[in-house]
Amino acid sequence: MKYEYLSDPNEAEDAADYYTREFRKRGVADGDPLQLVVRVSRIGKAKLAAVETDVVRLYDCASVEHGEHGLVFKKATLTARLQPLRFERSQLVNAARALYRLMLDHGVAVEITLA
């Protein structure tokens, strides 16, 4: 799910429905283990530590990697591979709420995908 989809915290439920449909299209069945990746971009370098702290606080991360993106003005990026979770709507609602929290608190772009 691209970050543009979620513009309001009240849309977390809609976002969870979107994730559910998309992951089912990719063959994930209810209750299956689900491996997600959270990509955060457009991070000002001065905010990288704060964003990483929040990502680790909001998600159960297996690993976190840093990078940069941009031709002229480089912005920091962060990729967090999450611990496996069960493919359940409640898990996806929590992921969507955390996604929105990061966007609101830090003004970053966030995307959640399957690993």
CSV table of C-alpha atoms in Angstrom, one decimal:
chain,number,residue,atom,x,y,z
A,1,MET,CA,0.0,0.0,0.0
A,2,LYS,CA,1.4,3.4,-1.0
A,3,TYR,CA,1.4,6.1,1.7
A,4,GLU,CA,-1.0,8.3,-0.3
A,5,TYR,CA,-3.8,5.9,0.4
A,6,LEU,CA,-4.0,6.7,4.1
A,7,SER,CA,-4.8,10.4,4.7
A,8,ASP,CA,-6.8,10.2,7.9
A,9,PRO,CA,-6.4,8.1,11.0
A,10,ASN,CA,-10.0,7.1,10.7
A,11,GLU,CA,-9.1,5.3,7.5
A,12,ALA,CA,-7.0,2.6,9.3
A,13,GLU,CA,-10.0,0.2,9.0
A,14,ASP,CA,-10.3,0.9,5.3
A,15,ALA,CA,-6.5,0.4,4.9
A,16,ALA,CA,-6.8,-2.9,6.7
A,17,ASP,CA,-9.5,-4.0,4.2
A,18,TYR,CA,-7.2,-2.9,1.3
A,19,TYR,CA,-4.3,-4.9,2.7
A,20,THR,CA,-6.5,-7.9,3.2
A,21,ARG,CA,-7.7,-7.8,-0.5
A,22,GLU,CA,-4.2,-7.2,-1.8
A,23,PHE,CA,-2.5,-10.0,0.2
A,24,ARG,CA,-5.3,-12.5,-0.7
A,25,LYS,CA,-4.7,-11.7,-4.4
A,26,ARG,CA,-1.1,-12.7,-3.8
A,27,GLY,CA,-2.2,-16.0,-2.3
A,28,VAL,CA,-2.0,-15.4,1.4
A,29,ALA,CA,-4.7,-17.3,3.3
A,30,ASP,CA,-6.3,-16.3,6.6
A,31,GLY,CA,-4.1,-17.3,9.5
A,32,ASP,CA,-1.0,-17.8,7.4
A,33,PRO,CA,2.2,-16.3,8.6
A,34,LEU,CA,2.7,-12.9,7.1
A,35,GLN,CA,6.1,-11.2,6.6
A,36,LEU,CA,5.8,-7.5,6.1
A,37,VAL,CA,8.3,-4.8,5.2
A,38,VAL,CA,7.8,-1.1,6.2
A,39,ARG,CA,9.6,1.4,4.0
A,40,VAL,CA,9.9,4.9,5.2
A,41,SER,CA,11.2,7.6,2.9
A,42,ARG,CA,11.5,11.4,2.7
A,43,ILE,CA,13.2,11.5,6.1
A,44,GLY,CA,15.2,14.5,6.8
A,45,LYS,CA,18.6,13.4,8.0
A,46,ALA,CA,18.2,15.2,11.3
A,47,LYS,CA,15.0,13.2,11.9
A,48,LEU,CA,16.4,9.8,11.1
A,49,ALA,CA,17.1,8.7,14.7
A,50,ALA,CA,13.6,9.8,15.9
A,51,VAL,CA,11.9,8.1,13.0
A,52,GLU,CA,13.8,4.9,13.6
A,53,THR,CA,13.0,5.0,17.3
A,54,ASP,CA,9.3,5.3,16.5
A,55,VAL,CA,9.4,2.5,13.9
A,56,VAL,CA,11.0,0.2,16.4
A,57,ARG,CA,8.4,1.2,19.1
A,58,LEU,CA,5.4,0.8,16.8
A,59,TYR,CA,6.4,-2.4,15.0
A,60,ASP,CA,8.0,-5.7,16.0
A,61,CYS,CA,11.1,-5.4,13.8
A,62,ALA,CA,13.4,-8.2,12.9
A,63,SER,CA,15.8,-5.8,11.3
A,64,VAL,CA,16.2,-2.2,10.3
A,65,GLU,CA,18.3,-0.9,7.4
A,66,HIS,CA,19.2,2.7,6.5
A,67,GLY,CA,19.7,4.2,3.0
A,68,GLU,CA,19.4,7.4,1.0
A,69,HIS,CA,17.3,8.4,-2.0
A,70,GLY,CA,17.4,11.4,-4.3
A,71,LEU,CA,19.5,12.8,-7.1
A,72,VAL,CA,20.4,16.2,-5.8
A,73,PHE,CA,18.9,16.5,-2.4
A,74,LYS,CA,19.5,13.2,-0.6
A,75,LYS,CA,16.9,12.1,1.9
A,76,ALA,CA,17.3,9.3,4.3
A,77,THR,CA,15.3,6.1,4.0
A,78,LEU,CA,14.6,3.3,6.4
A,79,THR,CA,13.5,-0.3,5.7
A,80,ALA,CA,12.2,-2.4,8.5
A,81,ARG,CA,11.6,-6.1,8.1
A,82,LEU,CA,9.0,-7.1,10.7
A,83,GLN,CA,8.8,-10.3,12.7
A,84,PRO,CA,6.3,-12.7,11.1
A,85,LEU,CA,2.7,-12.2,12.2
A,86,ARG,CA,-0.6,-13.9,11.5
A,87,PHE,CA,-2.6,-12.8,8.5
A,88,GLU,CA,-5.6,-11.4,10.4
A,89,ARG,CA,-7.5,-8.1,10.0
A,90,SER,CA,-6.7,-6.9,13.5
A,91,GLN,CA,-2.9,-7.2,12.8
A,92,LEU,CA,-3.4,-5.2,9.6
A,93,VAL,CA,-5.4,-2.5,11.4
A,94,ASN,CA,-2.5,-2.1,13.9
A,95,ALA,CA,0.0,-1.9,11.0
A,96,ALA,CA,-2.1,0.8,9.4
A,97,ARG,CA,-2.5,2.8,12.6
A,98,ALA,CA,1.3,2.7,13.1
A,99,LEU,CA,1.8,3.8,9.4
A,100,TYR,CA,-0.5,6.8,10.0
A,101,ARG,CA,1.3,7.7,13.3
A,102,LEU,CA,4.6,7.8,11.5
A,103,MET,CA,3.2,10.0,8.7
A,104,LEU,CA,1.5,12.4,11.1
A,105,ASP,CA,4.4,12.7,13.6
A,106,HIS,CA,7.3,12.9,11.2
A,107,GLY,CA,5.9,14.1,7.8
A,108,VAL,CA,7.4,11.1,6.0
A,109,ALA,CA,6.2,8.7,3.3
A,110,VAL,CA,5.5,5.2,4.4
A,111,GLU,CA,4.7,2.0,2.4
A,112,ILE,CA,4.0,-1.5,3.7
A,113,THR,CA,4.5,-4.5,1.4
A,114,LEU,CA,4.9,-8.2,1.6
A,115,ALA,CA,8.5,-9.4,2.1
